[in-house]
Structures are given as C-alpha cells and as structure tokens.
Coordinates of C-alpha atoms in Angstrom, one line a residue:
X544 CA 43.8 -87.5 -28.7
X545 CA 45.3 -84.4 -30.4
X546 CA 49.0 -84.5 -31.3
X547 CA 51.5 -81.7 -31.9
X548 CA 54.0 -81.7 -34.8
X549 CA 56.6 -79.3 -35.7
X550 CA 57.0 -78.6 -39.4
X551 CA 60.2 -77.8 -41.3
X552 CA 59.3 -74.1 -41.6
X553 CA 59.0 -73.8 -37.8
X554 CA 55.1 -73.7 -37.6
X555 CA 53.1 -76.0 -35.4
X556 CA 50.6 -78.5 -36.7
X557 CA 47.8 -79.8 -34.5
X558 CA 46.4 -83.1 -35.5
X559 CA 43.1 -84.6 -34.1
X560 CA 40.2 -86.8 -35.0
X561 CA 36.8 -85.1 -35.1
X562 CA 33.4 -86.5 -33.9
X563 CA 33.0 -88.1 -37.4
X564 CA 36.2 -90.1 -37.0
X565 CA 37.9 -88.0 -39.7
X566 CA 41.6 -87.0 -39.2
X567 CA 42.0 -83.3 -39.4
X568 CA 44.8 -80.8 -38.9
X569 CA 44.9 -77.2 -37.7
X570 CA 48.0 -75.1 -38.4
X571 CA 48.6 -72.9 -35.4
X572 CA 51.6 -71.0 -36.8
X573 CA 54.8 -70.4 -34.9
X574 CA 53.8 -70.8 -31.3
X575 CA 55.3 -72.4 -28.3
X576 CA 54.9 -76.1 -27.7
X577 CA 53.2 -75.5 -24.3
X578 CA 50.6 -73.2 -25.9
X579 CA 50.0 -75.8 -28.7
X580 CA 49.5 -78.5 -26.0
X581 CA 46.9 -76.3 -24.2
X582 CA 45.0 -75.7 -27.5
X583 CA 45.1 -79.5 -28.2
X584 CA 43.6 -80.2 -24.8
X585 CA 40.8 -77.7 -25.4
X586 CA 40.2 -79.2 -28.8
X587 CA 39.9 -82.8 -27.4
X588 CA 37.4 -81.4 -24.9
X589 CA 35.3 -79.8 -27.6
X590 CA 35.3 -83.0 -29.7
X591 CA 34.3 -85.1 -26.8
X592 CA 31.4 -82.9 -26.0
X593 CA 30.3 -82.9 -29.7
X594 CA 30.3 -86.7 -29.6
X595 CA 28.1 -86.5 -26.4
X596 CA 25.9 -83.8 -27.9
X597 CA 26.5 -81.3 -25.1
X598 CA 28.0 -77.8 -24.9
X599 CA 31.6 -77.2 -23.7
X600 CA 32.3 -76.3 -20.1
X601 CA 32.0 -72.6 -19.2
X602 CA 35.8 -72.2 -18.9
X603 CA 36.2 -73.6 -22.4
X604 CA 33.4 -71.5 -23.8
X605 CA 35.1 -68.4 -22.2
X606 CA 38.4 -69.5 -23.8
X607 CA 36.7 -69.7 -27.2
X608 CA 35.2 -66.2 -26.7
X609 CA 38.6 -64.8 -25.8
X610 CA 40.5 -66.3 -28.7
X611 CA 42.0 -64.0 -31.4
X612 CA 39.8 -63.7 -34.4
X613 CA 42.3 -65.4 -36.7
X614 CA 42.6 -68.6 -34.5
X615 CA 38.9 -68.5 -33.9
X616 CA 38.2 -68.6 -37.6
X617 CA 40.4 -71.7 -38.0
X618 CA 38.4 -73.5 -35.3
X619 CA 35.2 -72.4 -37.0
X620 CA 36.5 -73.8 -40.3
X621 CA 37.3 -77.1 -38.6
X622 CA 33.8 -77.3 -37.2
X623 CA 34.8 -77.0 -33.6
X624 CA 32.7 -73.9 -32.8
X625 CA 30.3 -71.6 -34.4
X626 CA 31.1 -68.3 -36.0
X627 CA 30.9 -65.2 -33.9
X628 CA 27.8 -62.9 -34.3
X629 CA 28.9 -59.5 -35.3
X630 CA 27.1 -56.9 -33.1
X631 CA 25.1 -54.3 -35.0
X632 CA 26.7 -51.0 -34.9
X633 CA 24.9 -48.6 -32.4
X634 CA 23.5 -45.6 -34.1
X635 CA 25.3 -42.5 -33.4
X636 CA 23.3 -40.3 -31.0
X637 CA 21.6 -37.5 -32.7
X638 CA 23.1 -34.2 -31.7
X639 CA 20.7 -31.7 -30.2
X640 CA 20.2 -28.4 -31.9
X641 CA 22.3 -25.4 -31.1
X642 CA 20.9 -22.3 -29.3
X643 CA 20.7 -20.4 -32.6
X644 CA 19.0 -23.3 -34.5
X645 CA 16.5 -23.8 -31.7
X646 CA 15.6 -20.2 -31.2
X647 CA 15.3 -19.6 -35.0
X648 CA 12.9 -22.6 -35.2
X649 CA 10.9 -21.4 -32.2
X650 CA 10.5 -17.9 -33.7
X651 CA 9.6 -19.2 -37.1
X652 CA 6.8 -21.3 -35.6
X653 CA 5.5 -18.6 -33.1
X654 CA 2.1 -17.2 -34.0
X655 CA 2.6 -13.9 -32.2
X656 CA 2.4 -10.4 -33.6
X657 CA 5.2 -8.5 -35.2
X658 CA 6.2 -6.7 -32.0
X659 CA 6.3 -10.1 -30.1
X660 CA 8.5 -11.6 -32.8
X661 CA 10.8 -8.6 -32.6
X662 CA 11.2 -9.0 -28.9
X663 CA 11.9 -12.7 -29.2
X664 CA 14.5 -12.0 -31.8
X665 CA 16.3 -9.5 -29.6
X666 CA 16.4 -12.1 -26.8
X667 CA 17.8 -14.8 -29.1
X668 CA 20.5 -12.4 -30.2
X669 CA 21.4 -11.7 -26.5
X670 CA 21.8 -15.5 -25.9
X671 CA 24.0 -16.0 -29.0
X672 CA 26.0 -12.9 -28.0
X673 CA 26.7 -14.3 -24.5
X674 CA 27.1 -18.0 -25.1
X675 CA 27.9 -18.2 -28.8
X676 CA 25.6 -19.5 -31.6
X677 CA 27.1 -23.1 -31.6
X678 CA 26.3 -23.8 -27.9
X679 CA 24.0 -26.9 -27.7
X680 CA 20.8 -26.4 -25.6
X681 CA 21.5 -29.5 -23.5
X682 CA 24.7 -28.1 -22.2
X683 CA 23.0 -25.1 -20.4
X684 CA 22.9 -25.2 -16.6
X685 CA 21.4 -23.1 -13.8
X686 CA 24.8 -21.5 -13.4
X687 CA 24.7 -20.3 -17.0
X688 CA 21.2 -18.8 -16.3
X689 CA 22.6 -16.8 -13.4
X690 CA 25.6 -15.7 -15.5
X691 CA 23.2 -14.6 -18.3
X692 CA 21.1 -12.5 -15.8
X693 CA 24.2 -10.8 -14.4
X694 CA 25.4 -10.1 -18.0
X695 CA 22.1 -8.5 -18.8
X696 CA 22.3 -6.3 -15.8
X697 CA 25.9 -5.1 -16.6
X698 CA 26.5 -5.4 -20.3
X699 CA 23.3 -6.5 -22.0
X700 CA 22.3 -3.2 -23.6
X701 CA 22.4 -3.8 -27.3
X702 CA 21.8 -0.2 -28.2
X703 CA 24.9 0.9 -26.2
X704 CA 27.2 -1.7 -27.9
X705 CA 26.9 -4.1 -24.9
X706 CA 28.7 -1.7 -22.6
X707 CA 25.9 -0.9 -20.2
X708 CA 23.2 -2.9 -18.4
X709 CA 19.5 -3.0 -18.8
X710 CA 16.8 -1.9 -16.4
X711 CA 15.5 -4.5 -13.8
X712 CA 12.2 -5.0 -15.6
X713 CA 13.8 -5.4 -19.0
X714 CA 16.1 -8.0 -17.6
X715 CA 13.1 -9.9 -16.2
X716 CA 11.3 -9.8 -19.5
X717 CA 14.4 -11.1 -21.3
X718 CA 14.7 -14.0 -18.9
X719 CA 11.0 -14.7 -19.3
X720 CA 11.3 -15.1 -23.1
X721 CA 14.4 -17.3 -22.5
X722 CA 12.3 -19.5 -20.3
X723 CA 9.9 -19.9 -23.3
X724 CA 12.6 -21.2 -25.5
X725 CA 13.7 -23.8 -23.0
X726 CA 10.2 -24.8 -21.9
X727 CA 9.5 -25.9 -25.4
X728 CA 12.6 -28.0 -25.4
X729 CA 11.5 -29.7 -22.2
X730 CA 8.0 -30.4 -23.8
X731 CA 9.8 -32.1 -26.8
X732 CA 11.9 -34.1 -24.4
X733 CA 15.1 -32.7 -25.7
X734 CA 16.3 -31.7 -22.2
X735 CA 15.2 -32.9 -18.8
X736 CA 14.5 -29.6 -17.0
X737 CA 14.6 -25.9 -17.8
X738 CA 17.9 -24.3 -16.5
X739 CA 16.2 -20.9 -16.3
X740 CA 13.3 -22.1 -14.1
X741 CA 14.7 -20.5 -10.9
X742 CA 15.2 -17.0 -12.5
X743 CA 12.5 -14.4 -11.6
X744 CA 10.7 -13.1 -14.7
X745 CA 7.7 -11.3 -13.1
X746 CA 7.7 -7.6 -14.0
X747 CA 7.3 -5.3 -11.0
X748 CA 6.4 -1.6 -10.7
X749 CA 9.1 1.0 -10.7
X750 CA 8.1 3.9 -8.4
X751 CA 11.2 5.8 -9.3
X752 CA 9.9 6.5 -12.8
X753 CA 6.3 7.2 -11.8
X754 CA 5.4 10.8 -11.9
X755 CA 2.2 12.8 -11.6
X756 CA 1.7 15.1 -14.7
X757 CA -0.5 18.1 -13.8
X758 CA -3.2 19.1 -16.3
X759 CA -1.6 22.6 -16.5
X760 CA 1.5 21.0 -18.1
X761 CA -0.6 19.2 -20.8
X762 CA -2.6 22.4 -21.5
X763 CA 0.7 24.2 -22.1
X764 CA 1.8 21.4 -24.5
X765 CA -1.5 21.5 -26.3
X766 CA -1.0 25.2 -26.9
X767 CA 2.5 24.5 -28.3
X768 CA 1.4 21.5 -30.4
X769 CA 2.2 21.9 -34.1
X770 CA -1.2 20.6 -35.4
X771 CA -4.7 19.5 -34.3
X772 CA -3.6 15.8 -34.5
X773 CA -1.1 16.3 -31.8
X774 CA -3.6 18.3 -29.6
X775 CA -6.2 15.4 -29.6
X776 CA -3.4 12.8 -29.1
X777 CA -2.3 14.7 -25.9
X778 CA -5.9 15.1 -24.8
X779 CA -6.7 11.3 -25.3
X780 CA -3.5 10.3 -23.4
X781 CA -4.0 12.7 -20.5
X782 CA -7.8 13.1 -20.0
X783 CA -8.9 9.6 -21.3
X784 CA -6.0 7.5 -20.1
X785 CA -5.5 5.9 -23.5
X786 CA -2.5 4.0 -24.6
X787 CA -0.3 5.2 -27.5
X788 CA -1.8 3.0 -30.2
X789 CA -5.3 3.6 -28.9
X790 CA -4.8 7.3 -29.4
X791 CA -3.7 6.6 -33.0
X792 CA -6.5 4.2 -34.1
X793 CA -9.5 6.0 -32.5
X794 CA -12.4 6.4 -35.0
X795 CA -15.0 9.1 -35.3
X796 CA -17.7 6.4 -35.6
X797 CA -16.8 5.1 -32.1
X798 CA -17.3 8.5 -30.5
X799 CA -20.9 9.4 -29.3
X800 CA -20.7 13.0 -28.2
X801 CA -24.5 13.5 -27.5
X802 CA -24.4 10.6 -25.0
X803 CA -20.8 11.4 -23.7
X804 CA -19.5 7.9 -24.3
X805 CA -17.0 6.4 -26.7
X806 CA -15.8 2.9 -27.8
X807 CA -12.0 2.4 -27.4
X808 CA -10.4 -0.3 -29.5
X809 CA -7.1 -1.8 -28.4
X810 CA -4.5 -4.3 -29.4
X811 CA -4.5 -5.6 -25.8
X812 CA -7.1 -7.3 -23.7
X813 CA -10.0 -6.3 -23.7
X814 CA -10.0 -5.5 -27.4
X815 CA -13.1 -3.3 -27.1
X816 CA -14.2 -1.2 -24.1
X817 CA -16.6 1.6 -23.3
X818 CA -15.2 4.8 -21.8
X819 CA -17.1 7.9 -20.7
X820 CA -16.2 11.2 -22.3
X821 CA -15.0 13.3 -19.4
X822 CA -15.7 17.0 -19.3
X823 CA -11.9 17.8 -19.7
X824 CA -11.8 15.7 -22.9
X825 CA -15.2 16.9 -24.4
X826 CA -14.0 20.4 -25.4
X827 CA -11.0 19.0 -27.2
X828 CA -13.2 16.5 -29.1
X829 CA -15.6 19.3 -30.2
X830 CA -12.7 21.3 -31.5
X831 CA -11.2 18.3 -33.3
X832 CA -14.6 17.5 -34.8
X833 CA -14.9 21.0 -36.3
X834 CA -11.4 21.0 -37.7
X835 CA -11.5 17.4 -39.0
X836 CA -11.5 17.0 -42.8
X837 CA -14.7 15.9 -44.4
X838 CA -15.2 12.2 -44.5
X839 CA -12.3 11.5 -42.1
X840 CA -12.3 8.0 -40.6
X841 CA -9.8 8.4 -37.8
X842 CA -9.6 11.1 -35.3
X843 CA -6.0 11.7 -36.1
X844 CA -4.6 11.2 -39.6
X845 CA -1.0 12.0 -39.2
X846 CA 0.5 8.7 -37.8
X847 CA 0.1 5.0 -38.3
X848 CA -0.8 2.8 -35.2
X849 CA 2.8 1.6 -34.9
X850 CA 4.6 5.0 -35.4
X851 CA 7.2 6.2 -32.9
X852 CA 5.9 9.6 -31.6
X853 CA 8.2 9.9 -28.5
X854 CA 10.8 12.1 -30.2
X855 CA 8.2 14.6 -31.4
X856 CA 6.5 14.6 -28.0
X857 CA 9.8 15.5 -26.3
X858 CA 10.2 18.4 -28.6
X859 CA 6.7 19.7 -27.8
X860 CA 7.3 19.4 -24.1
X861 CA 10.6 21.3 -24.4
X862 CA 8.9 24.0 -26.6
X863 CA 6.3 24.5 -23.8
X864 CA 9.1 25.3 -21.4
X865 CA 9.0 22.0 -19.5
X866 CA 11.4 19.2 -18.9
X867 CA 10.5 15.8 -20.3
X868 CA 9.3 13.4 -17.6
X869 CA 10.0 9.7 -17.5
X870 CA 7.8 7.4 -19.5
X871 CA 6.1 10.2 -21.4
X872 CA 2.8 8.6 -22.4
X873 CA 2.5 5.9 -19.7
X874 CA 2.7 8.6 -16.9
X875 CA -0.1 10.5 -18.6
X876 CA -2.2 7.3 -18.4
X877 CA -1.1 6.6 -14.9
X878 CA -1.9 10.2 -13.7
X879 CA -5.4 9.9 -15.2
X880 CA -6.1 6.5 -13.6
X881 CA -4.8 7.8 -10.2
X882 CA -7.2 10.7 -10.4
X883 CA -10.2 8.6 -11.3
X884 CA -9.5 5.9 -8.6
X885 CA -9.4 8.7 -6.0
X886 CA -13.0 9.5 -6.9
X887 CA -14.6 6.5 -8.4
X888 CA -14.6 2.7 -7.6
X889 CA -11.6 0.9 -8.8
X890 CA -13.6 -1.7 -10.7
X891 CA -15.4 1.0 -12.8
X892 CA -12.1 2.9 -13.5
X893 CA -10.2 -0.2 -14.6
X894 CA -13.1 -1.1 -16.9
X895 CA -13.0 2.3 -18.5
X896 CA -9.2 2.3 -19.0
X897 CA -8.8 -1.4 -20.0
X898 CA -6.9 -3.1 -17.2
X899 CA -7.6 -4.8 -13.8
X900 CA -7.4 -3.5 -10.3
X901 CA -4.3 -5.6 -9.6
X902 CA -2.5 -4.2 -12.6
X903 CA -3.7 -0.7 -11.8
X904 CA -2.4 -0.8 -8.2
X905 CA 0.9 -2.3 -9.3
X906 CA 1.8 -0.2 -12.3
X907 CA -0.4 2.9 -12.5
X908 CA -1.7 4.1 -9.1
X909 CA 0.4 6.7 -7.3
X910 CA 0.2 8.5 -4.0
X911 CA -1.1 12.0 -4.1
X912 CA -0.1 14.9 -1.8
X913 CA -3.7 16.2 -1.9
X914 CA -4.9 13.0 -0.2
X915 CA -2.2 13.4 2.5
X916 CA -3.2 17.0 3.2
X917 CA -6.9 16.1 3.3
X918 CA -6.2 13.2 5.8
X919 CA -4.4 15.8 8.1
X920 CA -7.3 18.2 7.9
X921 CA -10.3 15.8 7.9
X922 CA -9.1 12.5 9.2
X923 CA -11.3 9.5 8.5
X924 CA -14.7 10.8 9.6
X925 CA -17.8 9.2 8.0
X926 CA -21.1 11.0 8.5
X927 CA -23.4 9.0 10.5
X928 CA -20.8 6.3 11.4
X929 CA -17.7 7.9 12.9
X930 CA -19.0 11.5 13.0
X931 CA -22.3 13.2 13.5
X932 CA -24.6 14.3 10.6
X933 CA -24.6 18.0 10.2
X934 CA -22.1 18.6 12.9
X935 CA -24.4 17.6 15.9
X936 CA -22.2 15.2 17.9
X937 CA -25.1 14.2 20.2
X938 CA -26.8 12.3 17.4
X939 CA -24.1 9.7 17.2
X940 CA -23.6 7.8 20.5
X941 CA -20.0 7.0 21.1
X942 CA -19.3 3.4 22.2
X943 CA -16.9 4.2 25.0
X944 CA -15.6 1.1 26.9
X945 CA -16.6 0.9 30.6
X946 CA -14.2 2.5 32.9
X947 CA -13.5 2.4 36.7
X948 CA -15.7 5.4 37.2
X949 CA -18.7 3.6 35.6
X950 CA -18.1 0.8 38.2
X951 CA -18.4 3.3 41.1
X952 CA -14.7 3.7 41.8
X953 CA -12.6 6.8 41.6
X954 CA -9.0 5.9 40.9
X955 CA -8.0 9.6 41.1
X956 CA -8.6 9.7 44.8
X957 CA -6.9 6.3 45.6
X958 CA -4.0 6.4 43.3
X959 CA -0.9 7.6 45.1
X960 CA 1.9 9.3 43.3
X961 CA 5.2 7.5 42.8
X962 CA 7.8 9.5 44.5
X963 CA 10.6 7.7 42.6
X964 CA 9.2 9.1 39.4
X965 CA 8.4 12.8 40.0
X966 CA 7.2 13.3 36.5
X967 CA 3.9 11.6 37.4
X968 CA 3.3 14.3 40.0
X969 CA 3.9 17.2 37.6
X970 CA 1.0 19.4 36.5
X971 CA 2.1 21.7 33.7
X972 CA 1.5 25.3 34.8
X973 CA 2.6 26.4 31.4
X974 CA -0.3 24.6 29.8
X975 CA -2.7 26.1 32.4
X976 CA -1.5 29.6 31.6
X977 CA -1.2 28.9 27.9
X978 CA -3.3 31.9 26.9
X979 CA -1.0 34.4 28.7
X980 CA 1.9 36.0 26.8
X981 CA 5.2 34.4 27.6
X982 CA 7.7 36.9 29.0
X983 CA 11.2 36.9 30.3
X984 CA 13.1 39.7 32.0
X985 CA 15.7 41.6 30.0
X986 CA 18.9 42.6 31.7
X987 CA 21.3 45.4 31.0
X988 CA 25.1 45.2 31.3
X989 CA 25.0 45.6 35.1
X990 CA 22.6 42.6 35.4
X991 CA 19.7 44.9 36.2
X992 CA 16.2 44.2 35.0
X993 CA 15.1 46.6 32.3
X994 CA 11.7 45.6 31.0
X995 CA 9.6 42.5 30.2
X996 CA 10.0 41.3 26.6
X997 CA 7.9 38.9 24.6
X998 CA 9.9 35.7 23.9
X999 CA 9.4 32.2 22.5
X1000 CA 7.9 29.5 24.8
X1001 CA 9.9 28.0 27.5
X1002 CA 10.4 24.2 27.4
X1003 CA 9.9 22.5 30.8
X1004 CA 12.2 19.5 31.1
X1005 CA 10.8 17.7 34.2
X1006 CA 9.6 18.1 37.7
X1007 CA 11.4 20.8 39.7
X1008 CA 14.0 21.5 37.1
X1009 CA 15.0 24.8 35.7
X1010 CA 13.6 25.9 32.3
X1011 CA 15.6 26.2 29.1
X1012 CA 15.0 29.1 26.9
X1013 CA 14.7 28.0 23.2
X1014 CA 15.4 31.4 21.7
X1015 CA 18.8 32.4 22.9
X1016 CA 20.9 32.0 26.0
X1017 CA 21.0 34.7 28.7
X1018 CA 24.0 36.1 30.6
X1019 CA 22.8 35.0 34.0
X1020 CA 19.8 32.9 35.0
X1021 CA 17.4 35.0 36.9
X1022 CA 16.6 33.7 40.4
X1023 CA 13.5 33.9 42.4
X1024 CA 14.6 37.2 44.0
X1025 CA 14.8 38.9 40.6
X1026 CA 11.3 37.7 39.6
X1027 CA 9.8 38.5 42.9
X1028 CA 11.3 42.0 43.1
X1029 CA 10.2 42.9 39.6
X1030 CA 6.7 41.6 40.2
X1031 CA 6.3 43.3 43.6
X1032 CA 7.7 46.7 42.3
X1033 CA 5.2 46.7 39.4
X1034 CA 2.3 46.0 41.8
X1035 CA 3.5 48.5 44.3
X1036 CA 3.3 45.9 47.1
X1037 CA 5.7 44.4 49.5
X1038 CA 6.6 40.9 50.8
X1039 CA 5.5 41.5 54.5
X1040 CA 1.8 40.5 54.2
X1041 CA 0.8 37.3 55.9
X1042 CA -1.2 34.7 53.9
X1043 CA -3.8 32.2 54.8
X1044 CA -3.7 28.4 55.2
X1045 CA -1.5 27.8 52.2
X1046 CA 1.2 30.2 53.5
X1047 CA 3.0 27.6 55.6
X1048 CA 3.0 25.0 52.9
X1049 CA 4.3 27.4 50.3
X1050 CA 6.9 28.9 52.6
X1051 CA 8.1 25.5 53.5
X1052 CA 8.7 24.5 49.9
X1053 CA 9.9 28.0 49.0
X1054 CA 12.7 27.7 51.6
X1055 CA 14.5 25.5 49.0
X1056 CA 15.7 28.8 47.4
X1057 CA 17.5 31.0 50.1
X1058 CA 16.7 34.2 48.2
X1059 CA 13.1 33.4 47.4
X1060 CA 10.7 36.1 48.5
X1061 CA 8.2 35.3 45.8
X1062 CA 6.2 32.6 47.6
X1063 CA 5.0 34.8 50.5
X1064 CA 2.0 36.1 48.4
X1065 CA 1.1 32.9 46.6
X1066 CA -2.0 32.1 48.6
X1067 CA -3.4 35.6 48.4
X1068 CA -2.8 35.8 44.6
X1069 CA -4.3 32.3 44.1
X1070 CA -7.5 33.4 45.9
X1071 CA -8.2 36.1 43.2
X1072 CA -10.9 35.5 40.5
X1073 CA -10.1 33.8 37.2
X1074 CA -9.7 37.0 35.2
X1075 CA -7.3 38.5 37.7
X1076 CA -5.3 35.3 37.8
X1077 CA -5.0 35.2 34.1
X1078 CA -4.1 38.9 33.9
X1079 CA -1.7 39.4 36.7
X1080 CA -0.1 35.9 37.1
X1081 CA 1.6 35.8 33.7
X1082 CA 5.0 36.0 35.2
X1083 CA 4.5 33.8 38.3
X1084 CA 5.4 30.6 36.5
X1085 CA 8.8 31.9 35.5
X1086 CA 10.3 31.0 38.9
X1087 CA 12.8 28.2 38.3
X1088 CA 12.2 26.6 41.7
X1089 CA 8.4 26.6 41.4
X1090 CA 6.9 23.3 42.4
X1091 CA 3.7 21.3 42.6
X1092 CA 2.6 22.8 45.9
X1093 CA 1.9 26.2 44.3
X1094 CA -0.1 24.6 41.7
X1095 CA -2.2 22.7 44.3
X1096 CA -3.0 26.1 45.9
X1097 CA -4.3 27.4 42.6
X1098 CA -6.3 24.2 42.2
X1099 CA -7.9 24.7 45.6
X1100 CA -8.7 28.3 44.9
X1101 CA -10.4 27.7 41.6
X1102 CA -11.1 24.0 41.0
X1103 CA -13.0 24.4 37.7
X1104 CA -10.1 26.5 36.2
X1105 CA -7.6 23.9 37.3
X1106 CA -9.6 21.0 35.8
X1107 CA -10.1 22.8 32.5
X1108 CA -6.6 24.0 31.9
X1109 CA -4.1 21.8 33.9
X1110 CA -2.7 18.8 31.9
X1111 CA 0.2 16.5 32.4
X1112 CA 3.1 16.8 30.0

C-alpha cells in the first residue's frame, strides 16, 4: 500500500511497492496531503492491475489521460503507465489562389486567338478593380456576382475611368467570361459551385442600334472615298454583306467574275463559304480589277486584317454630308441581309453571308417600311390559292361555311329588331347616298338661308339623333322647317300635295317635330327613278329628326337600290 511522507524541504514523497516487489518512490512536489493520498490510491490500483495482467478501470485511465505532462512523465518513468503518443501535426490547409493568380493562370493556358485573350484580360482587370487582386476565389458568393453585374452597369467602363456603365450586351459578355474563370475552378474542385451561375450571359439583339442604310448613302460615300481601296471596302460591306476582316482579306484568286461567284474566307465559322457576285457589286469589282496594281494578291492593299478602320469611315461619311449611323459596318451587313431575306429563302441567304437563320433573325434582320406598304396594298393573296390566277375570281372556288340561307331559312325575315337597342334598326342613309355631294345651308346674320355650300361629311352618332358637323359649329342648328322650305322653294313646289300609302306612316313619325313640313312629300319623292333620287334627294337626309320609316319608304320604292347601297353603321 502506498504511503505518504513529508520531506524537510516541504515536498511530498509517495512510496509504494511495484509489481516486481521493488520499493519505489515518486516525488510529487509541494502538494496537499489529500491530493497525495488520492494519487497513492490510484497508484495502488494500477500496481494491482499490473500484477493481475489487466488494464486499469476506465476512470483511472481517464485520470491518467488528464494528468499534467510533468506528473505523467514521472509515472511513465516509474513504469506505471505508457508514454503518451504525440499526435502528428495536421498539415496546414493549402490556401486557394487569389482572383489575380487564377485569372492569370487561366489566360496563360487559354488556346484562343489574340482578340480572345485581350477580352479575357479586360474581364480579369474588371474583377481585380471591383474586388481587389488579393481576394481568394473561394470567398466569392452569388451576392458578389450580383454586385459585380450592377457595378458593370454603372461604373464598369474602363475607357471612361470607371465613371460610366457599359451597354447591356457588353455586361453580359463580361459575365460570360467571368463564368469561364470560375467554371474551371469548379472542374479542378477548388470550389464547390460557380457563384456566377445564375447571371445571364446570353447576348440579345439591340433594336435601338439597328438601322437600314440605303444604297444611295453608300454610293455617296463611295464617291467621297479617298482611294480605290476604300471604294471596294464599302462595296463589299454594303452589297456583299461581308464582315470587316472579310473585306480586308479578300483575294483576287477567290473572285470568279465570269461565273459571278466568289469564295469568302473568314476568321469565324464557317471559315470558307461561297457567295454570289450581286449585280450591285459587280460594277465595283470590275473597276477595282482595272485599277489594281499588277500582281496584287489582295483586293485591297491599304490595311491589315486587324486594322481599325472605323475612324476613317466616320470621316468619309461626314465628308459625304451624312451623319454617322450606329454600328457602322455591322448595319451595312444587316441591311444587305434584310434585303436578301425579303427576296430569297433564309437558308440560302445565311449560307451566302456566313451565319444561321437563328442568328440572322436575332441580330441582323430588320423590319422594312416597304413590306408594310405592300401588305396594305396587296394583302396576302397567293395566285391560285387565296386569289384567282389572272384576275378571274371564278376560277378559284371560295370555301364559304354553310349559312342559315343554305339550310332553307331566312333569318332576315324572322329576326325581330331589339327596341331596347335602336342602333340595330338603323340603316345609314348617308352610306346609301354616299355618291351625292354633302351640303349644309349657309346662314347670314339674320339667320336666313343664303345658299348651299359644300362641306365635310356629317358624322351620325346613333339612331334618331342629331348630326354633328365635323368642320365648324354653326350659329343655330337648322330645323326641319328650314330644310323643307329651302328644298320646296328651289323646286317651285308646295307642301299641300297628298301622298300615297306611305303618307300616313311618314306624317305619323314626322309629327315628332312640330315645325316639320318636310315629310309630306316623302312618298312622292321616293317613287321617282334612281337617277332622280340620286340627283334631287341630296339634301333630304340633312333633317335632324329623319328616322327609319323614311328609309323604309325608299327601300319599298326601289328595292335593288336599297340593297346595294344601304349598310348598317
């Protein structure tokens, strides 16, 4: 059993007999006697278990694990426990690259062309400008992607010292290249997902910058061009729809003037295509061929394929007395493609100009006023399908759906007018007498009728309502008495003649106007032939209280005339 002994210097000595019956001592230092006794009990338990060949109890094992390192080393030296295993130090996590390091590595390994490398470099500069070059790529979030998009829209213009924003399509292309940077990091398992995945990067057409460039404008620019190289460049861009670099790398060996075809080589897909030599372009090629130096390889020899010709083109346009239009060369190509697509199949046109129908409709095709005007004049008639061949309408049978008349019913005789909606009963007399000159009485200062004057048409509002003069207001609205007196005085007649069957009906309705004397001769006038009715009844319909009954009298007198001229408003 372990014993505790205090030494003269104040330290505590623990004496015990180990499993080999050897007396041993452990110097615990200056500790309390109670703590020393606790340690002695634990030591006795460990020795007992060593003799029995078993491991200490869990609580004793936990006590050994929690001992300070110095006391634990003394127990190890005494053979009471084993030495602690030092854990291997965990390797420090490798820090992920910064945004500048990662973009520089991506650009250095990219196999693209010089123009592509330049655009990627500009995007990398924008990222470093917004977030700093030391920002690690694993710290970017979707919120940072949204902030970057808004920054590009407001302050992302590098040419303007980051004080203005970029165009919508430019912003989308920058975001698309940023996606490329982070997609590669995802593939290398440096990050879990792409924080820019939800940002839209698809470029859309901008109709505000699209503009049709008439051929007259280009002809004026060609006349003001400083040299033959510029004349053929403008002709290629406008009349062949070629891109800028295609105009600059065209070779004479690829032009077959006798067969009116040429091979166009491009830096885009497809790299080689065949395009017809249009009549508008042929005359310019013939002139350029005559003026070309002997042995010339390229059609133009002034510029390299990557030269910037926009500034000189603006000067030529200004010299021609025109205002430079948006997207100088692209709108020339778009105008030509729009013209060709209006006349030839889209598949053929896009194969000539080197794109697809989808791209052409999205970025090049424009609406034309000439098509709008032709639709108004001609409609959508197709000879032999929706219209007759040669103007003979009888050759094309119209597929008219079966009506009630085809079934033996006549809805016109059975349908009763709705009295609550008088407009259904109205038959427009103005339409029936549309060929007669519209006249209104002119009055002097004493409200006396002077003469009949040609005026603008009268707008009828609804059934049994007064008209409204659309030209200018009159001092007093003429009543039935004014019209009747003027009409009767010109004819030299009077209002005392009796009429036939329709007299009672007309007089009954004319009694709505106390001063109306105009209806007494309605039936007699309605019985006249068509030419007399058209000639002498031009003023009859001016009566503000004229109603459906008078029109019925005209219909009874001349049914064919009424069916041909009377229509509902």
